[in-house]
Amino acid sequence: MPKKPQVPSWVKLDNAAKIYPAAKSRTWSAVFRLSMTLSKPIDLAILRTALKQTLRRIPIFSYKLSTGLFWAYLDKNEQEITLYPDTSNPCVWTQQRGDDRFLFRVRVYGQRVALETSHVLSDGHGAMRFLATLVACYLQMKEGISISKNAYVLDLKQNPGPAEWQDDFVKNARKAVRSRKEEAAYHIKGSPLPPGTVGLICAQIPIDALKEAAKGHRCTVNTFLAAVLFEALLAIQKRDRQLSLPIKLSIPVNLRKYYRSQTLRNFASYFNVPIWAKYGEYTLEDIIRQIKAHTELETLEPLINARMSTNVAAENNPILRLVPLFIKNAMLKMMYNLTGERYFTLSMSNLGLIDLPADMQPHVKRIDFVPGPSKQNKLSISVVGYQKHLTINFVRQIEETEVEKEFLTRLVKLRIPVLIESNRR
Amino acid sequence: MAYCVHCGVELAPSESKCPLCQTPVPDSCRPAPNEVPGPYPETFEYFRRHINIRFGFGISLLFILAVSLLVLAIDALTAPKMSWSFYVTGALMCLEIILFVPLFIRGYRPYTHVTLDFVALALYMLLLGRLTGSYLWVFHLALPLLAVITLCLYASFYVLRRFHRGIFIRLAGFLLALIITMLAMDGIIDHYLSSIKLNWSIFAGIPLLALAVFFVLLDRHKRLRESLHKRIFF
């Protein structure tokens, strides 16, 4: 009989997660979404069973957020998990009283199963592994096939280990810290959508066309997309006649590439790439050079580690640790409202090319990565690749679609075909 | 395959117009967009904006209690005999009942709120009477004035909310209640000082009476109302 896994009854929040319970409000919490569209309609009963099995394998996802005297923490949650129907406004749910208090939701719509996760629990890579494992478990039960494990699909027969819920920020941080001083960024403006509504545009682009275009400019696909996005934002900023502030793109970095980490919780950093329109006109090549230079510098391990260590040092400050949570939350909330999203125009998260096991791929037609709406910035973008297509999801909280239009029409002009759909018809 | 003629992007079959520029997609060969399921369902998930007002009441009560205890402690430690702290503590408790107890009561209950305010203020007056060593002004001035104002408020609520007539008649009723209240207050103050000789209330009441009569006329004469409305609308 396999040994029962030693799952802790409670765990501390990881370093990145600590800001979110403080920053959240009645109408916003940091939620993002990953989804897989299968080749057949979803069987809810089987999915429910698969979800229970996946939670046994990845128990950290079942934890609920609780508050202590000095810090919030994750507590074991014995509630029954429910499946939710999908909605036209994804990622806008916030924890309500009477909820089952899970920090994620599994939504079903036709052939699509979506996982909406709070950033308190995990980041994109951790959530992708959960979703891939869930779908693999579902397909094994539904289709009767055997799916091999890989970087994304965990072995259901294996016991969960402490490495999967470890706070790798604290484990890998060093003493050297970096200044967080930055210049404020230009922000997109627009007419706000009604509360609770998000405008979502999904663009599907053939990966080969993108690779060819990127190769022509001697850069990666991510750099190429970022450069076209910068071009679009510069055009908008010029029309807005607000050239004094730089446009800054926030690019998350998966720290699992730098350190041997198996954690399913948050383990990512970011850096902001700036471009100042006030200095003059930039061609696409100029922008690509700027992005490459910044990326090469900011993704050096010592600099990435210093940025991560700064946050860990703040968490370990003895005065901050002894401040009661309700005061800490008020201070962190104020700091987040003043500076949290001030230093970047928008963020572009890229999960890269998802390589599911070969026996799973015929059953999964499409993968989407939808960023949650930001608290202050009006637009967020995320990118994920699967098989032959790259899917870019734009989530906005304003009526205007200027950024999406500028960006996608530029791709079309570069002879890259784009197929789009939206949640508002 | 349908394309937007302005943006050049290909549109999914579920799109009836381009999401980027709202250009319609007239293509008779395509199935109607409402026949094709969209990428997201039509249902909209509302989140409940839950404001915990009772929590606000709890916090305010804790704050007031903390300040009261501090005031009592300072008085006890600094003075040989406690005196001034009772005035402050009484006022704080009164303030708590007037401002924050309504947060604890569900629903809109004006009569309950006014009654609680009367009780709070009456108790504070009695406390002041005890501290000053004289109840004469409390029973002959303060409490009667409070009672008259409370009755005026009851009458006003009744007239404005329950009296099912036009707004001008209700305003006239409110003004009449106000005039009677002022006369009663004048009488109570005069009686406390010496003898009843109504003075300032008459001067204050006359223009209010004129205004009440004007409102009654407005209510009865539609032409007058329309004539005024067309001259002063905004």
XYZ file of C-alpha atoms in Angstrom:
659
model
C 0.000 0.000 0.000
C 1.513 3.339 -0.967
C 2.536 5.502 1.955
C 0.132 8.387 2.638
C 1.831 11.629 1.541
C 2.929 13.997 4.301
C 1.002 17.078 3.345
C 1.338 20.002 5.753
C -1.795 21.276 7.484
C -0.786 24.831 6.642
C 1.884 26.652 4.635
C 3.159 30.220 4.563
C 2.441 32.318 1.509
C 5.365 32.525 -0.867
C 7.141 35.842 -1.277
C 5.265 36.913 -4.408
C 1.872 35.881 -3.031
C 2.095 38.074 0.072
C 1.107 41.273 -1.721
C -2.113 39.938 -3.227
C -4.314 39.465 -0.148
C -3.422 43.040 0.836
C -3.840 44.546 -2.631
C -7.146 42.868 -3.436
C -10.370 44.783 -3.097
C -14.055 43.973 -3.147
C -14.038 44.210 -6.920
C -10.549 42.977 -7.876
C -8.305 40.099 -7.112
C -5.289 38.831 -9.041
C -6.774 35.999 -11.061
C -5.591 34.585 -14.367
C -6.906 31.810 -16.579
C -5.599 28.859 -18.538
C -7.792 26.688 -20.702
C -7.581 23.642 -22.925
C -10.079 22.953 -25.674
C -10.489 19.235 -26.197
C -11.591 17.328 -29.261
C -14.873 16.171 -27.654
C -17.470 17.685 -25.301
C -16.578 17.467 -21.616
C -18.163 14.792 -19.419
C -18.802 16.648 -16.160
C -19.005 13.572 -13.919
C -15.651 12.270 -15.140
C -14.092 15.713 -14.890
C -15.280 16.017 -11.296
C -13.631 12.717 -10.423
C -10.485 13.697 -12.305
C -10.380 16.968 -10.381
C -10.590 15.170 -7.043
C -7.758 12.862 -8.079
C -5.655 15.756 -9.296
C -6.174 17.578 -6.008
C -4.963 14.495 -4.179
C -1.836 14.578 -6.303
C -1.407 18.372 -6.099
C -2.888 19.150 -2.668
C -1.480 22.695 -2.481
C -4.193 23.835 -4.883
C -6.915 22.861 -2.452
C -5.699 25.210 0.276
C -7.689 28.240 1.364
C -6.441 31.654 2.414
C -6.600 32.359 6.143
C -5.383 35.306 8.200
C -3.109 35.179 11.202
C -1.989 37.947 13.524
C 1.094 38.916 11.492
C 0.749 37.164 8.139
C -1.842 35.493 5.980
C -1.250 31.818 5.248
C -2.670 28.871 3.309
C -4.762 26.458 5.332
C -6.044 23.019 4.454
C -9.496 23.079 2.922
C -11.712 20.031 3.417
C -14.592 21.378 1.311
C -15.947 19.609 -1.748
C -14.783 21.136 -5.015
C -17.443 22.300 -7.492
C -17.294 22.772 -11.235
C -18.519 26.123 -12.538
C -20.081 27.045 -15.867
C -18.093 29.489 -17.950
C -19.050 33.161 -18.236
C -18.603 36.011 -20.664
C -16.481 37.881 -18.101
C -13.678 35.528 -17.085
C -11.256 36.241 -14.260
C -13.406 38.798 -12.434
C -14.570 36.621 -9.553
C -13.522 37.533 -6.063
C -13.857 35.457 -2.929
C -17.314 35.870 -1.483
C -18.657 34.832 1.858
C -20.260 31.426 1.689
C -17.976 30.315 -1.143
C -16.064 27.085 -0.787
C -12.937 29.301 -0.416
C -10.871 27.514 -3.012
C -8.355 29.803 -4.650
C -9.111 28.463 -8.104
C -12.131 27.585 -10.198
C -12.568 25.021 -12.931
C -15.021 26.202 -15.572
C -16.522 24.152 -18.363
C -17.953 25.329 -21.675
C -18.615 22.841 -24.434
C -15.283 21.196 -25.199
C -13.242 23.600 -23.133
C -12.063 23.211 -19.568
C -10.624 26.356 -18.015
C -8.681 26.866 -14.810
C -8.947 30.298 -13.181
C -6.336 30.631 -10.440
C -5.532 33.302 -7.930
C -1.940 34.524 -7.908
C -1.953 33.883 -4.179
C -1.677 30.210 -5.067
C 0.444 29.917 -8.167
C 1.859 31.509 -11.291
C 1.259 30.618 -14.936
C 3.715 27.735 -15.032
C 2.459 26.144 -11.845
C -1.151 26.476 -12.959
C -0.338 25.031 -16.392
C 1.078 21.936 -14.750
C -2.078 21.575 -12.673
C -4.320 21.983 -15.712
C -2.256 19.611 -17.845
C -2.337 16.999 -15.083
C -6.088 17.464 -14.665
C -6.763 17.088 -18.380
C -4.422 14.093 -18.600
C -6.269 12.431 -15.717
C -9.597 13.222 -17.370
C -8.480 11.801 -20.727
C -7.160 8.667 -19.072
C -10.532 8.086 -17.449
C -12.659 9.151 -20.424
C -10.748 7.655 -23.333
C -9.094 4.805 -21.476
C -5.653 5.794 -22.767
C -2.419 5.955 -20.861
C -0.666 9.316 -20.846
C 3.021 9.569 -20.111
C 4.253 12.205 -17.742
C 6.481 15.071 -18.797
C 7.440 18.568 -17.696
C 3.779 19.576 -17.698
C 1.929 16.408 -16.719
C 2.730 15.078 -13.261
C 2.649 11.404 -12.388
C -0.645 10.787 -10.578
C 0.711 7.674 -8.918
C 3.561 9.620 -7.337
C 3.109 11.152 -3.892
C 3.254 14.921 -3.599
C 6.539 16.175 -2.216
C 7.612 19.271 -0.255
C 9.456 20.575 -3.330
C 6.053 21.249 -4.911
C 4.878 23.669 -2.242
C 8.239 25.127 -1.265
C 8.828 28.873 -1.309
C 11.769 28.890 -3.695
C 12.146 32.651 -3.438
C 13.390 32.303 0.123
C 15.479 29.245 -0.734
C 17.379 30.930 -3.556
C 17.599 34.531 -2.375
C 20.987 35.946 -1.466
C 22.098 38.975 0.521
C 22.659 41.484 -2.295
C 19.663 43.707 -3.040
C 18.841 46.158 -5.823
C 17.214 49.537 -5.813
C 13.625 49.518 -7.000
C 13.819 53.109 -8.185
C 12.308 53.502 -11.646
C 10.721 56.113 -13.799
C 6.935 56.149 -13.997
C 5.473 54.850 -17.242
C 2.918 56.119 -19.729
C -0.527 54.593 -19.201
C -3.233 53.791 -21.708
C -6.431 55.756 -21.241
C -9.977 54.991 -22.270
C -13.660 54.932 -21.345
C -14.185 52.346 -18.628
C -16.367 49.343 -19.269
C -19.221 48.670 -16.799
C -18.033 47.153 -13.495
C -17.327 43.453 -13.735
C -17.060 43.530 -17.527
C -13.884 42.793 -19.442
C -13.219 43.084 -23.150
C -11.351 40.039 -24.363
C -9.861 39.649 -27.829
C -8.088 36.451 -28.756
C -5.741 36.368 -31.729
C -4.447 33.125 -33.222
C -1.321 33.325 -35.325
C 0.542 30.509 -37.114
C 3.843 29.950 -35.335
C 5.729 29.337 -38.575
C 4.788 32.762 -39.929
C 5.982 34.373 -36.709
C 9.208 32.404 -36.654
C 9.924 33.450 -40.208
C 9.272 37.097 -39.431
C 11.394 36.926 -36.270
C 14.179 35.193 -38.164
C 14.105 37.987 -40.719
C 14.782 40.474 -37.912
C 17.311 38.185 -36.208
C 15.470 37.945 -32.924
C 13.236 35.592 -30.961
C 9.469 35.409 -31.462
C 8.908 36.990 -28.057
C 11.226 39.902 -28.853
C 9.579 40.358 -32.227
C 6.083 40.455 -30.712
C 7.252 42.850 -28.001
C 8.786 45.104 -30.657
C 5.581 45.244 -32.708
C 3.671 45.964 -29.509
C 6.045 48.819 -28.710
C 5.502 50.232 -32.198
C 1.754 50.148 -31.636
C 2.041 51.815 -28.224
C 4.386 54.504 -29.567
C 1.848 55.356 -32.272
C -0.897 55.651 -29.659
C 1.293 57.734 -27.368
C 2.124 60.071 -30.235
C -1.582 60.590 -30.962
C -2.140 61.189 -27.256
C 0.686 63.817 -27.323
C 2.106 62.588 -24.034
C 5.707 61.962 -24.947
C 7.340 62.862 -21.640
C 6.877 59.443 -20.046
C 8.463 56.262 -21.368
C 6.477 53.296 -22.568
C 7.486 50.322 -20.463
C 6.607 46.721 -21.061
C 6.707 44.397 -18.091
C 8.003 40.972 -19.026
C 7.728 38.187 -16.450
C 10.642 35.765 -16.193
C 10.221 32.156 -15.115
C 12.819 31.624 -12.415
C 12.549 27.850 -12.758
C 14.936 28.215 -15.702
C 17.624 29.574 -13.399
C 17.198 27.406 -10.335
C 16.281 23.767 -10.030
C 12.757 24.238 -8.830
C 9.799 21.930 -8.837
C 7.524 24.300 -7.004
C 3.985 24.654 -8.245
C 3.583 27.977 -6.491
C 4.812 31.390 -7.586
C 8.380 31.499 -8.761
C 8.745 34.273 -11.288
C 10.288 37.680 -11.505
C 9.913 40.472 -14.042
C 11.767 43.293 -15.691
C 10.545 46.423 -17.431
C 11.809 47.383 -20.879
C 11.534 51.132 -21.486
C 11.392 53.172 -24.665
C 11.335 56.960 -24.577
C 9.381 58.489 -27.453
C 10.654 61.958 -26.523
C 14.118 61.090 -27.859
C 12.889 60.649 -31.422
C 11.459 58.184 -33.913
C 12.245 54.497 -33.647
C 12.166 51.941 -36.426
C 11.230 48.341 -35.726
C 14.916 47.420 -35.849
C 15.762 50.089 -33.265
C 13.083 48.779 -30.957
C 14.269 45.190 -31.379
C 17.811 46.255 -30.493
C 16.547 48.081 -27.422
C 14.546 45.056 -26.258
C 17.401 42.651 -26.897
C 19.862 44.827 -25.013
C 17.583 45.196 -22.000
C 16.587 41.546 -21.996
C 20.177 40.344 -22.170
C 21.131 42.603 -19.305
C 18.127 42.061 -17.063
C 18.056 38.295 -17.466
C 21.573 37.865 -16.123
C 21.308 35.610 -13.093
C 22.963 37.992 -10.605
C 20.599 40.805 -11.523
C 17.530 38.584 -11.488
C 18.579 37.208 -8.131
C 19.183 40.680 -6.714
C 15.677 41.759 -7.734
C 14.212 38.646 -6.116
C 16.371 39.075 -3.016
C 15.149 42.656 -2.559
C 11.605 41.389 -2.101
C 12.718 38.603 0.223
C 14.744 41.085 2.282
C 11.651 43.284 2.625
C 9.685 40.277 3.863
C 12.409 39.442 6.405
C 12.638 42.968 7.805
C 12.212 42.479 11.579
C 10.086 45.615 12.007
C 7.755 44.640 9.166
C 7.400 41.132 10.525
C 6.186 42.370 13.893
C 3.574 44.761 12.504
C 0.075 43.276 12.901
C -1.478 42.048 9.689
C -4.293 44.580 9.533
C -1.775 47.452 9.628
C 0.536 45.634 7.204
C -2.358 45.083 4.797
C -3.326 48.729 4.912
C 0.289 49.780 4.235
C 0.808 47.237 1.445
C -2.492 48.173 -0.150
C -1.541 51.838 -0.114
C 1.891 51.044 -1.561
C 0.383 48.863 -4.283
C -2.182 51.525 -5.196
C 0.558 54.165 -5.411
C 3.385 52.217 -7.019
C 2.314 48.680 -7.886
C 1.436 49.258 -11.522
C 2.885 52.730 -11.922
C 6.157 51.659 -13.469
C 4.914 49.788 -16.502
C 2.450 50.497 -19.294
C 1.281 46.935 -19.633
C 2.539 43.454 -19.013
C 3.073 40.735 -21.560
C 3.257 37.231 -20.071
C 4.503 34.487 -22.336
C 4.226 30.860 -21.279
C 6.116 29.764 -24.366
C 5.405 26.684 -26.432
C 3.522 24.092 -24.401
C 4.784 20.633 -25.147
C 2.186 18.134 -23.964
C 2.903 14.392 -24.088
C 2.504 12.958 -27.579
C -0.356 10.679 -26.510
C -2.285 13.669 -25.164
C -1.864 16.023 -28.110
C -4.467 14.471 -30.470
C -7.118 15.082 -27.786
C -6.211 18.701 -27.013
C -6.978 21.103 -29.852
C -6.057 24.429 -28.335
C -4.556 26.098 -25.270
C -5.354 29.633 -24.126
C -3.740 31.822 -21.521
C -5.896 34.749 -20.440
C -4.438 37.352 -18.100
C -6.701 38.710 -15.438
C -7.639 42.381 -15.530
C -5.091 44.573 -13.767
C -6.058 46.683 -10.816
C -5.022 49.960 -12.446
C -3.602 49.371 -15.925
C -6.285 49.174 -18.548
C -4.854 46.342 -20.646
C -3.004 43.063 -20.124
C -1.610 40.660 -22.692
C -0.571 37.047 -22.506
C 0.848 34.660 -25.036
C 0.992 30.888 -25.272
C 1.989 28.552 -28.069
C 0.653 25.086 -28.780
C 1.242 22.880 -31.783
C 1.132 25.154 -34.833
C -0.480 28.235 -33.350
C 0.389 31.039 -31.026
C -2.566 32.465 -29.113
C -2.431 36.020 -27.823
C -5.163 37.132 -25.441
C -5.815 40.814 -24.766
C -7.882 41.686 -21.715
C -8.992 45.302 -21.397
C -11.165 47.260 -19.012
C -11.919 50.042 -21.493
C -14.199 50.289 -24.519
C -11.485 51.321 -26.960
C -9.499 48.655 -28.829
C -6.742 50.965 -30.061
C -3.839 48.883 -28.810
C -5.162 45.608 -30.180
C -6.009 47.228 -33.502
C -2.598 48.888 -33.894
C -0.760 45.727 -32.881
C -2.716 43.212 -34.964
C -2.947 45.369 -38.083
C 0.818 45.823 -37.941
C 1.233 42.054 -37.905
C -1.113 41.795 -40.881
C 0.942 44.419 -42.739
C 4.026 42.293 -42.037
C 2.186 39.486 -43.876
C 1.444 37.501 -40.749
C -2.100 36.064 -40.846
C -4.203 36.750 -37.754
C -7.530 35.166 -36.779
C -9.454 36.948 -34.020
C -12.492 36.357 -31.851
C -13.877 38.198 -28.860
C -16.151 37.727 -25.875
C -18.315 40.744 -26.809
C -20.221 40.080 -30.029
C -13.315 32.800 -44.171
C -14.287 36.392 -43.521
C -11.847 39.260 -43.211
C -12.244 42.781 -41.894
C -11.883 45.139 -44.855
C -10.258 47.788 -42.643
C -7.968 45.797 -40.388
C -7.193 42.858 -42.626
C -7.599 40.340 -39.795
C -9.474 37.089 -40.292
C -12.630 36.874 -38.224
C -13.813 33.766 -36.408
C -17.233 32.497 -37.608
C -18.822 33.666 -34.347
C -18.031 37.344 -35.063
C -20.717 39.456 -36.716
C -18.430 42.477 -36.801
C -14.739 43.122 -36.413
C -13.887 43.337 -32.675
C -11.131 45.860 -33.469
C -13.042 48.449 -35.500
C -16.705 47.311 -35.294
C -16.989 47.043 -39.093
C -19.885 44.690 -39.905
C -19.114 41.509 -41.815
C -21.666 41.106 -44.592
C -21.074 37.634 -46.006
C -24.107 35.711 -47.243
C -22.055 32.519 -47.491
C -21.314 32.468 -43.757
C -23.753 30.986 -41.228
C -25.415 33.698 -39.128
C -23.150 34.526 -36.169
C -25.897 33.738 -33.674
C -26.000 30.195 -35.096
C -22.340 29.687 -34.239
C -21.456 29.371 -30.552
C -19.128 32.129 -29.423
C -15.839 31.528 -27.617
C -17.579 32.524 -24.377
C -21.189 32.029 -23.282
C -23.629 34.958 -23.013
C -24.035 34.522 -19.242
C -22.467 37.219 -17.099
C -21.243 36.461 -13.606
C -22.002 39.216 -11.142
C -19.975 39.553 -8.006
C -21.743 40.636 -4.855
C -20.385 43.922 -3.578
C -20.556 42.988 0.032
C -19.890 45.878 2.400
C -19.620 44.739 5.981
C -21.291 47.678 7.689
C -21.567 45.889 10.988
C -17.815 45.468 10.968
C -17.612 49.257 10.631
C -19.832 49.597 13.677
C -17.633 47.202 15.628
C -14.478 49.106 14.726
C -16.055 52.453 15.667
C -17.249 51.043 18.989
C -13.792 49.701 19.796
C -12.266 53.047 18.914
C -14.709 55.013 21.059
C -14.247 52.614 23.984
C -10.473 52.879 23.707
C -10.576 56.681 23.686
C -13.040 56.699 26.595
C -10.839 54.406 28.672
C -7.822 56.561 27.896
C -9.650 59.727 28.914
C -10.866 58.135 32.166
C -7.362 56.866 32.915
C -5.769 60.278 32.324
C -8.349 61.946 34.550
C -7.903 59.351 37.274
C -4.115 59.652 37.209
C -3.790 63.410 36.953
C -6.575 64.792 39.121
C -7.329 64.063 42.794
C -11.016 63.685 41.944
C -12.298 62.580 38.547
C -14.433 65.196 36.886
C -13.970 66.275 33.279
C -13.564 62.757 31.857
C -17.234 61.927 32.483
C -18.284 64.799 30.227
C -16.031 63.528 27.445
C -16.969 59.869 27.886
C -20.672 60.698 27.957
C -20.361 62.781 24.799
C -18.451 59.985 23.031
C -21.074 57.390 23.947
C -23.793 59.740 22.751
C -21.914 60.239 19.492
C -21.544 56.480 19.077
C -25.281 55.945 19.423
C -26.204 58.805 17.099
C -23.651 58.138 14.348
C -22.762 54.465 14.431
C -25.641 52.455 15.893
C -27.643 53.065 12.677
C -24.930 51.026 10.913
C -25.897 48.079 13.047
C -29.590 48.282 12.274
C -30.617 46.666 9.043
C -32.899 48.541 6.734
C -34.116 52.125 6.743
C -35.909 52.851 10.050
C -36.031 56.599 10.654
C -38.375 56.404 13.661
C -36.069 53.938 15.415
C -33.023 56.081 14.730
C -34.707 59.252 15.996
C -35.968 57.466 19.128
C -32.482 56.133 19.854
C -31.026 59.617 19.335
C -33.592 61.066 21.752
C -32.785 58.434 24.373
C -29.025 58.981 23.953
C -29.270 62.753 24.224
C -31.733 62.527 27.143
C -29.355 60.254 29.050
C -26.490 62.622 28.350
C -28.545 65.554 29.634
C -29.309 63.581 32.793
C -25.601 62.830 33.204
C -24.774 66.516 32.800
C -27.458 67.328 35.360
C -25.885 64.880 37.788
C -22.381 66.259 37.201
C -23.474 69.902 37.508
C -25.573 69.133 40.592
C -28.800 70.559 39.205
C -31.605 68.781 37.412
C -33.802 71.890 37.104
C -32.591 72.908 33.649
C -32.698 69.283 32.528
C -36.387 68.679 33.306
C -37.637 72.192 32.523
C -35.555 73.049 29.454
C -33.379 70.361 27.883
C -35.734 67.389 27.939
C -38.824 69.336 26.828
C -36.826 70.862 23.945
C -35.559 67.425 22.958
C -39.058 66.005 23.115
C -40.472 68.790 20.936
C -37.727 68.375 18.321
C -38.250 64.600 18.315
C -41.994 65.026 17.836
C -41.311 67.466 15.011
C -39.094 64.903 13.328
C -41.731 62.176 13.739
C -44.312 64.495 12.178
C -41.943 65.408 9.355
C -41.251 61.762 8.543
C -44.934 61.024 8.541
C -45.778 63.952 6.299
C -42.924 63.410 3.854
C -43.174 59.624 3.572
C -46.657 58.494 4.431
C -48.859 61.408 3.489
C -49.854 60.399 -0.014
C -50.246 63.774 -1.639
C -48.158 65.904 -3.979
C -44.675 67.047 -3.027
C -45.728 70.694 -2.461
C -48.449 69.726 0.006
C -45.964 67.578 1.851
C -43.439 70.400 1.960
C -46.161 72.726 3.267
C -46.975 70.142 5.952
C -43.321 69.931 6.915
C -43.088 73.716 7.208
C -46.189 73.798 9.406
C -44.653 71.174 11.669
C -41.504 73.310 11.810
C -43.519 76.431 12.739
C -45.326 74.592 15.539
C -41.994 73.250 16.790
C -40.463 76.722 16.868
C -43.462 78.106 18.751
C -43.243 75.263 21.249
C -39.492 75.781 21.702
C -40.001 79.505 22.219
C -42.703 78.777 24.793
C -40.515 76.256 26.667
C -37.528 78.614 26.777
C -39.752 81.541 27.895
C -41.391 79.388 30.582
C -37.973 78.361 31.901
C -36.714 81.936 31.972
C -39.835 83.677 33.300
C -43.189 83.775 31.590
C -44.367 82.806 28.131
C -44.063 85.735 25.701
C -43.596 84.286 22.220
C -41.091 86.412 20.388
C -38.504 85.169 17.899
C -40.616 82.195 16.831
C -43.302 84.489 15.446
C -40.777 86.405 13.366
C -39.252 83.141 12.108
C -42.664 81.546 11.578
C -44.250 84.250 9.440
C -42.031 83.798 6.370
C -42.247 80.018 6.756
C -46.039 80.288 6.906
C -46.004 82.400 3.763
C -43.859 79.783 2.063
C -46.211 77.005 3.188
C -49.210 78.915 1.787
C -47.308 79.402 -1.459
C -46.651 75.646 -1.674
C -50.354 74.915 -1.085
C -51.283 77.333 -3.881
C -48.744 75.712 -6.148
C -50.218 72.315 -5.419
C -53.757 73.476 -6.270
C -52.983 75.564 -9.351
C -51.475 73.580 -12.172
C -51.132 76.659 -14.408
C -49.119 78.479 -11.785
C -46.841 75.431 -11.499
C -46.285 75.247 -15.248
C -45.699 78.980 -15.479
C -43.020 78.817 -12.812
C -41.491 75.658 -14.227
C -40.964 77.091 -17.683
C -39.234 80.120 -16.216
C -36.929 78.428 -13.773
C -36.205 74.942 -15.095
C -32.520 73.878 -15.256
